[in-house]
Amino acid sequence: MILDVQDLLVRFPGVTAVDGVSLSVAENECFALVGESGCGKTTLARTVLGLQRPDGGTVAIAGTPLAGLRGRALRRLRAQVQIVFQNPYAALNPRMTAGRLVDEPLRLAHPDAGRDDRRRRAEELFDAVGLTGTHRSRYPHELSGGQCQRVAIARALAVGPRLLVLDEPTSALDVSVQAQILNLLDRLRRTRGLSYLLISHDLAVVRHLADRVGVMRAGRLVEQGPSAQLLDAPQHPYTKALLDAMPGRGRAALLADTIEAS
Amino acid sequence: MTELLTVDDLTVEFTRGGAAVRPVRGVSLTVAPGEIVGVVGETGCGKTLTGLSVLGLLPPGARASGSVRLDGREIIGAPPSVLRDLRGRQVAMVFQNPGTAFDPVRTIGAQFDRVIRAHRGGSRGRAREHAERLLRDVELADTGRVLRAYPHQLSGGMLQRAMIALALSCDPRLIIADEATSALDVTVAQQVRRLLLRLQSERGFGVLFVTHNLAEAYDLCDRVYVLYAGQVAETGPTAEVFDAPAHPYTRALLDALPRADRAGTTLTALPGTVPSSVLAVTGCVFANRCPRAEETCEHSPPPPAAVTASRTAACHFADTGGPA
Amino acid sequence: MSRPPGMTGVVEAAAPTRARQVVAALTRDRLGLLGLVLIALLVLTALFGPWLAPFPEQGAGLADVARHDLPPGGAHWLGTDPLGRDVLSRIILGARPALVVPILVVALAVLIGVPLGLAAGYRGGRFDEIVMRIADMFLAFPPLLLAMVIVALLGPSLLHAALALAVSWWPWYARLVRGLTAALRDRPFVEGARALGLRPFTVLSRHVLPNAAPPVIVQASVDIGTVILAVGSLAFLGLGPQPPTPDWGLMVAEGRTYVMTEWWLSAFPGLAIFLAVLGFNLLGDALRDVLDPRSVTR
């Protein structure tokens, strides 16, 4: 297991954001966490990244528990897990060029690498995410949303992670760009043997990318299973409600829809 | 048939850094009374500015030309007093983010009171009764609590319902909804779509529904306009356009959608980007990304051509439904 | 060795271009340009004062009692004071302390306040509480009063006045930077930098500070103007430089007694203070617009 979460508990004043969640992501697997805002999926992701301390339970990355790690050891383990955010513009330091944004993690991962070596690695990364040399000197605001997301992915890949947390990676993008990024993520998983923890509310995206799905509500994992099975034959009423809320089934389905106003 | 809204050859122009930018370039569309019309397209296609033009709410520095007629009254160039009178009474807007559309330091009740009495006059008591009726209509149960609340005390879904109620307060004949569900959670978004559909069928107002979400437009709209780079690429009855797109751009958009039957496959992504300076393009603006482009497309811009009686597409090689 | 056209080369080439773009954008803003011109004049005067002044010795304090109290005109463009010293020369020689002291004050305040604010905003918790309560304590004193206490303890001099002002000024920067840092800390690009495994110092210096810097630069520019006024006030109260130092605030104070008859004694140093403050304020306002990274290229 590349990621193993057991009985995770995260409390904030007044709320229990993650309430006893257990899940695991296998090597080269894409596990999707589905749920609406405030369900705890983002808190869970931040905990997996070591950005949030859990109040109970364990998170283990490739067999090593995060708990108790501090300083250098924690930073080293963190490199195994990287994140791609929803809004690519917010995910990139606006004052650094694409080239520097990718060079920075390369320096970190390869402290002994010379300039030529790093440049070669950067070229390889830019190539892998579908960017060209002309993009390197650009600042994020000079790039399109899709190009920014590619830079963000290259930056995350630079430290050689085994697991990528994809936090709504395409929901801020246009349809045509979303397809490009989904294809890219698909290809990277195959060619680099990556594992994904996908966080999304878009069940179409989830179905496209994920092998297994977990549905979260109010901090709890209410249902999990293989994605085709779970999405075709949902067991939990909340999973059914989420599926019923998917647009695109025509006006009759919209009118027949029976979700209660909450 | 007399149209409720007629937009004819609408062009919106800015000057940015000394150069002219034209985000909307000759858009024509109509909305009949009681019709839900979708305006769909990607970021920067001009759909939001088109919607704002109908309210005369263009950002400072923007110049609109062409014609926007609401119930026969021209909006472009109309004096502010006429526009103020039209807004609310004839046309109302539902924005993407209800959290910022309401004034954060006044209660929802105070904001309803101001709008209702400004347009309809009457006492505070009458205005309050009217507000409560409207809130019940948008399925907000505890109307007293909602009216006493400040915007930050309500959830996004409740605020969007309140926004719709406020838009309906003066019985407008046209509602412009700009990404009205995009900031909402999936189940809440679905409720809002259903609410809009129910209110529309009960009250018979027309809706100009601006969205980037094709699936949502498919569910809600009678007809759609697909915009690309400030122009209408294709228009027609929703089911026809989505089931058998005539314009290569519409087809590309639909092909790019992840769907159950495409799981595990490589999606057909549209290559390239919108030309950075569309004004410099002499031919079809889509030619640089179009899988069907031929030499003609580089030189002459395709005019909107009839595909069927109710459909047009701006393409030299529009799919007319015949054998390909 | 010829540099290969790699990414590092491109990055290095991009930096000065951006700096030049900022200056170019500044000069397009008319009021900003006026601010730049005023500050440039002040800097040139401060640098070359002894060579520019028509009577440099008098500027430094040498009396020429025979030619006292002359109104503006003739050899003394701005008149002379009761000791016969050329007012223009004294203003010109006063430019150096007028510029150096406020810069010193603001630099000290930034050097103390910015790191504390960064650390407090980033770490949060108890540390944040302690730093901010200390800052509040300093803010609770009126700055001039605090300065008066310090000067009273250490004795009146320009350096002590500067020290006193810096001590009462740093909390503003600490608070400003703390707020900016706390907001930036939760931004995805900062969380992403932490997730990469960058050391906290690197995250702060490379990702937080550059994005918190523009408001600080604007504040510093405006503050230099304010400190010029504050130094003037201290001098006016006799808590700053002592006669015969050519100091604008001191000159205004000395001329106060004669203001009904010999208006030029206070008016011209006052005008110099006004123009210097105006220059820094205009520059600050212009920087506010220009330093947004998106405003440069669009």
Short mmCIF file of C-alpha atoms in Angstrom, two decimals, chain C residues 12-256:
data_model
loop_
_atom_site.label_atom_id
_atom_site.label_comp_id
_atom_site.label_asym_id
_atom_site.label_seq_id
_atom_site.Cartn_x
_atom_site.Cartn_y
_atom_site.Cartn_z
CA GLU C 12 18.28 35.69 -15.25
CA ALA C 13 17.46 37.71 -18.32
CA ALA C 14 13.86 38.16 -17.24
CA ALA C 15 14.55 39.79 -13.88
CA PRO C 16 16.04 43.13 -14.99
CA THR C 17 13.38 43.38 -17.69
CA ARG C 18 10.73 43.27 -15.01
CA ALA C 19 12.48 45.90 -12.92
CA ARG C 20 12.65 48.10 -16.00
CA GLN C 21 8.97 47.45 -16.67
CA VAL C 22 8.11 48.65 -13.17
CA VAL C 23 10.08 51.86 -13.69
CA ALA C 24 8.48 52.33 -17.11
CA ALA C 25 5.03 51.85 -15.61
CA LEU C 26 5.88 54.33 -12.85
CA THR C 27 6.87 57.01 -15.32
CA ARG C 28 3.59 56.54 -17.21
CA ASP C 29 1.72 57.49 -14.04
CA ARG C 30 1.97 61.31 -13.98
CA LEU C 31 1.71 61.77 -10.23
CA GLY C 32 4.10 58.91 -9.68
CA LEU C 33 6.52 60.59 -12.05
CA LEU C 34 6.20 63.83 -10.07
CA GLY C 35 6.97 61.86 -6.90
CA LEU C 36 10.01 60.30 -8.56
CA VAL C 37 11.25 63.71 -9.72
CA LEU C 38 10.84 65.25 -6.25
CA ILE C 39 12.69 62.35 -4.64
CA ALA C 40 15.41 62.46 -7.29
CA LEU C 41 15.90 66.19 -6.60
CA LEU C 42 16.11 65.47 -2.88
CA VAL C 43 18.65 62.70 -3.42
CA LEU C 44 20.80 64.84 -5.73
CA THR C 45 20.68 67.71 -3.25
CA ALA C 46 21.66 65.42 -0.42
CA LEU C 47 24.57 63.97 -2.43
CA PHE C 48 25.95 67.20 -3.83
CA GLY C 49 24.74 69.69 -1.19
CA PRO C 50 28.16 71.10 -0.24
CA TRP C 51 28.90 71.83 -3.92
CA LEU C 52 25.44 73.15 -4.76
CA ALA C 53 25.00 75.53 -1.85
CA PRO C 54 25.98 79.13 -2.64
CA PHE C 55 27.34 79.62 0.91
CA PRO C 56 28.30 76.16 2.15
CA GLU C 57 30.07 77.40 5.33
CA GLN C 58 27.02 79.41 6.32
CA GLY C 59 24.87 76.40 5.54
CA ALA C 60 26.89 74.43 8.06
CA GLY C 61 26.35 77.13 10.66
CA LEU C 62 28.94 79.93 10.16
CA ALA C 63 27.36 83.26 11.06
CA ASP C 64 27.67 86.45 9.03
CA VAL C 65 25.94 88.87 11.38
CA ALA C 66 26.47 91.83 9.10
CA ARG C 67 24.01 90.47 6.56
CA HIS C 68 21.31 89.30 8.97
CA ASP C 69 17.57 89.18 8.31
CA LEU C 70 17.74 89.94 4.60
CA PRO C 71 14.49 89.22 2.71
CA PRO C 72 14.64 86.90 -0.32
CA GLY C 73 16.42 88.43 -3.31
CA GLY C 74 19.88 89.39 -4.54
CA ALA C 75 22.67 87.03 -3.58
CA HIS C 76 20.45 85.35 -1.00
CA TRP C 77 17.59 83.90 -3.05
CA LEU C 78 15.67 82.79 0.01
CA GLY C 79 16.94 85.50 2.38
CA THR C 80 19.10 85.18 5.51
CA ASP C 81 18.36 84.39 9.13
CA PRO C 82 19.03 86.51 12.28
CA LEU C 83 22.62 85.26 12.28
CA GLY C 84 23.06 86.27 8.63
CA ARG C 85 23.18 82.70 7.33
CA ASP C 86 21.88 81.99 3.83
CA VAL C 87 18.54 80.17 4.13
CA LEU C 88 18.91 78.42 0.75
CA SER C 89 22.30 77.04 1.72
CA ARG C 90 20.97 75.77 5.01
CA ILE C 91 18.04 74.07 3.30
CA ILE C 92 20.38 72.47 0.79
CA LEU C 93 22.71 71.19 3.48
CA GLY C 94 19.70 70.06 5.49
CA ALA C 95 18.67 67.69 2.70
CA ARG C 96 21.15 65.02 3.75
CA PRO C 97 19.86 64.51 7.31
CA ALA C 98 16.31 65.03 6.09
CA LEU C 99 16.74 62.06 3.74
CA VAL C 100 19.12 59.83 5.67
CA VAL C 101 17.35 59.84 9.02
CA PRO C 102 13.90 58.77 7.75
CA ILE C 103 15.45 56.10 5.55
CA LEU C 104 17.39 54.86 8.55
CA VAL C 105 14.28 54.87 10.70
CA VAL C 106 12.15 52.99 8.19
CA ALA C 107 14.95 50.56 7.37
CA LEU C 108 15.35 49.75 11.06
CA ALA C 109 11.60 49.40 11.52
CA VAL C 110 11.40 47.07 8.49
CA LEU C 111 14.37 45.03 9.68
CA ILE C 112 12.77 44.47 13.06
CA GLY C 113 9.12 44.34 12.07
CA VAL C 114 9.15 42.22 8.90
CA PRO C 115 10.94 39.12 10.28
CA LEU C 116 8.85 39.23 13.44
CA GLY C 117 5.67 39.59 11.41
CA LEU C 118 6.66 36.75 9.07
CA ALA C 119 7.46 34.43 11.95
CA ALA C 120 4.35 35.35 13.91
CA GLY C 121 2.01 35.01 10.95
CA TYR C 122 3.50 31.74 9.78
CA ARG C 123 3.85 29.98 13.12
CA GLY C 124 0.72 31.33 14.73
CA GLY C 125 -0.21 30.09 18.19
CA ARG C 126 1.52 31.23 21.34
CA PHE C 127 4.49 32.83 19.55
CA ASP C 128 2.12 34.93 17.45
CA GLU C 129 0.24 36.00 20.58
CA ILE C 130 3.38 37.11 22.40
CA VAL C 131 4.85 39.04 19.47
CA MET C 132 1.60 40.80 18.74
CA ARG C 133 0.98 41.76 22.37
CA ILE C 134 4.47 43.25 22.55
CA ALA C 135 3.77 45.12 19.32
CA ASP C 136 0.48 46.36 20.77
CA MET C 137 2.32 47.65 23.83
CA PHE C 138 4.62 49.71 21.65
CA LEU C 139 1.69 50.92 19.57
CA ALA C 140 -0.17 52.03 22.64
CA PHE C 141 2.41 54.76 23.24
CA PRO C 142 2.05 57.85 21.06
CA PRO C 143 5.20 57.66 18.91
CA LEU C 144 6.31 61.20 19.69
CA LEU C 145 5.87 60.62 23.40
CA LEU C 146 7.89 57.40 23.22
CA ALA C 147 10.53 59.22 21.24
CA MET C 148 10.60 61.99 23.83
CA VAL C 149 11.16 59.47 26.61
CA ILE C 150 14.00 57.80 24.75
CA VAL C 151 15.62 61.07 23.81
CA ALA C 152 15.23 62.25 27.39
CA LEU C 153 17.05 59.13 28.53
CA LEU C 154 19.80 59.11 25.91
CA GLY C 155 20.14 62.82 25.30
CA PRO C 156 19.07 64.84 22.30
CA SER C 157 20.71 64.00 18.99
CA LEU C 158 19.69 63.10 15.48
CA LEU C 159 20.76 59.49 15.93
CA HIS C 160 18.82 59.08 19.14
CA ALA C 161 15.75 60.62 17.53
CA ALA C 162 16.07 58.09 14.70
CA LEU C 163 16.45 55.21 17.13
CA ALA C 164 13.48 56.41 19.11
CA LEU C 165 11.28 56.61 16.04
CA ALA C 166 12.37 53.20 14.78
CA VAL C 167 11.44 51.65 18.11
CA SER C 168 7.95 53.09 17.89
CA TRP C 169 7.57 52.29 14.19
CA TRP C 170 8.42 48.60 13.83
CA PRO C 171 5.11 47.30 15.26
CA TRP C 172 3.29 48.69 12.22
CA TYR C 173 5.41 46.52 9.95
CA ALA C 174 5.12 43.52 12.22
CA ARG C 175 1.35 43.80 12.17
CA LEU C 176 1.12 44.46 8.45
CA VAL C 177 3.39 41.54 7.56
CA ARG C 178 1.80 39.24 10.12
CA GLY C 179 -1.63 39.77 8.53
CA LEU C 180 -0.28 39.28 4.99
CA THR C 181 1.62 36.16 6.04
CA ALA C 182 -1.34 34.62 7.83
CA ALA C 183 -3.42 35.10 4.68
CA LEU C 184 -0.69 33.76 2.40
CA ARG C 185 0.04 30.77 4.60
CA ASP C 186 -3.20 29.04 3.61
CA ARG C 187 -2.85 29.83 -0.08
CA PRO C 188 -2.35 26.73 -2.22
CA PHE C 189 1.03 27.76 -3.55
CA VAL C 190 2.41 28.12 -0.02
CA GLU C 191 0.87 24.84 1.11
CA GLY C 192 2.28 23.28 -2.04
CA ALA C 193 5.74 24.62 -1.22
CA ARG C 194 5.47 23.10 2.25
CA ALA C 195 4.29 19.82 0.76
CA LEU C 196 7.39 19.77 -1.47
CA GLY C 197 9.43 19.55 1.71
CA LEU C 198 11.01 23.01 1.52
CA ARG C 199 12.40 24.31 4.81
CA PRO C 200 10.24 26.89 6.58
CA PHE C 201 12.89 29.56 6.01
CA THR C 202 12.82 28.88 2.26
CA VAL C 203 9.03 28.86 2.15
CA LEU C 204 8.99 32.22 3.94
CA SER C 205 11.77 33.91 2.04
CA ARG C 206 10.95 32.62 -1.43
CA HIS C 207 7.19 32.18 -1.46
CA VAL C 208 5.69 34.29 1.31
CA LEU C 209 7.93 37.35 1.48
CA PRO C 210 7.96 38.24 -2.24
CA ASN C 211 4.17 38.20 -2.25
CA ALA C 212 3.92 40.18 0.98
CA ALA C 213 6.53 42.70 -0.16
CA PRO C 214 4.49 45.10 -2.33
CA PRO C 215 2.29 46.44 0.49
CA VAL C 216 5.41 46.73 2.67
CA ILE C 217 7.26 48.69 -0.01
CA VAL C 218 4.29 51.00 -0.45
CA GLN C 219 4.00 51.45 3.30
CA ALA C 220 7.72 52.14 3.61
CA SER C 221 7.57 54.79 0.91
CA VAL C 222 4.66 56.57 2.54
CA ASP C 223 6.28 56.14 5.97
CA ILE C 224 9.48 57.84 4.90
CA GLY C 225 7.33 60.91 4.28
CA THR C 226 5.66 60.53 7.65
CA VAL C 227 8.99 60.09 9.43
CA ILE C 228 10.31 63.25 7.78
CA LEU C 229 7.41 65.00 9.49
CA ALA C 230 8.02 63.19 12.78
CA VAL C 231 11.73 64.03 12.76
CA GLY C 232 10.73 67.60 12.01
CA SER C 233 8.40 67.56 14.98
CA LEU C 234 11.10 66.19 17.27
CA ALA C 235 13.52 68.81 16.05
CA PHE C 236 10.85 71.46 16.49
CA LEU C 237 10.46 70.33 20.09
CA GLY C 238 14.22 70.52 20.56
CA LEU C 239 14.56 66.76 20.95
CA GLY C 240 16.46 66.14 17.75
CA PRO C 241 19.50 67.79 16.24
CA GLN C 242 20.86 70.80 18.10
CA PRO C 243 21.86 74.16 16.64
CA PRO C 244 23.74 74.98 14.54
CA THR C 245 22.94 71.78 12.62
CA PRO C 246 21.12 72.67 9.41
CA ASP C 247 17.89 70.74 9.98
CA TRP C 248 14.58 71.64 8.37
CA GLY C 249 12.48 71.01 11.47
CA LEU C 250 14.90 72.96 13.61
CA MET C 251 14.87 75.83 11.10
CA VAL C 252 11.07 75.97 11.22
CA ALA C 253 11.32 76.07 15.02
CA GLU C 254 13.97 78.83 14.99
CA GLY C 255 11.96 80.91 12.57
CA ARG C 256 8.79 80.57 14.61
#
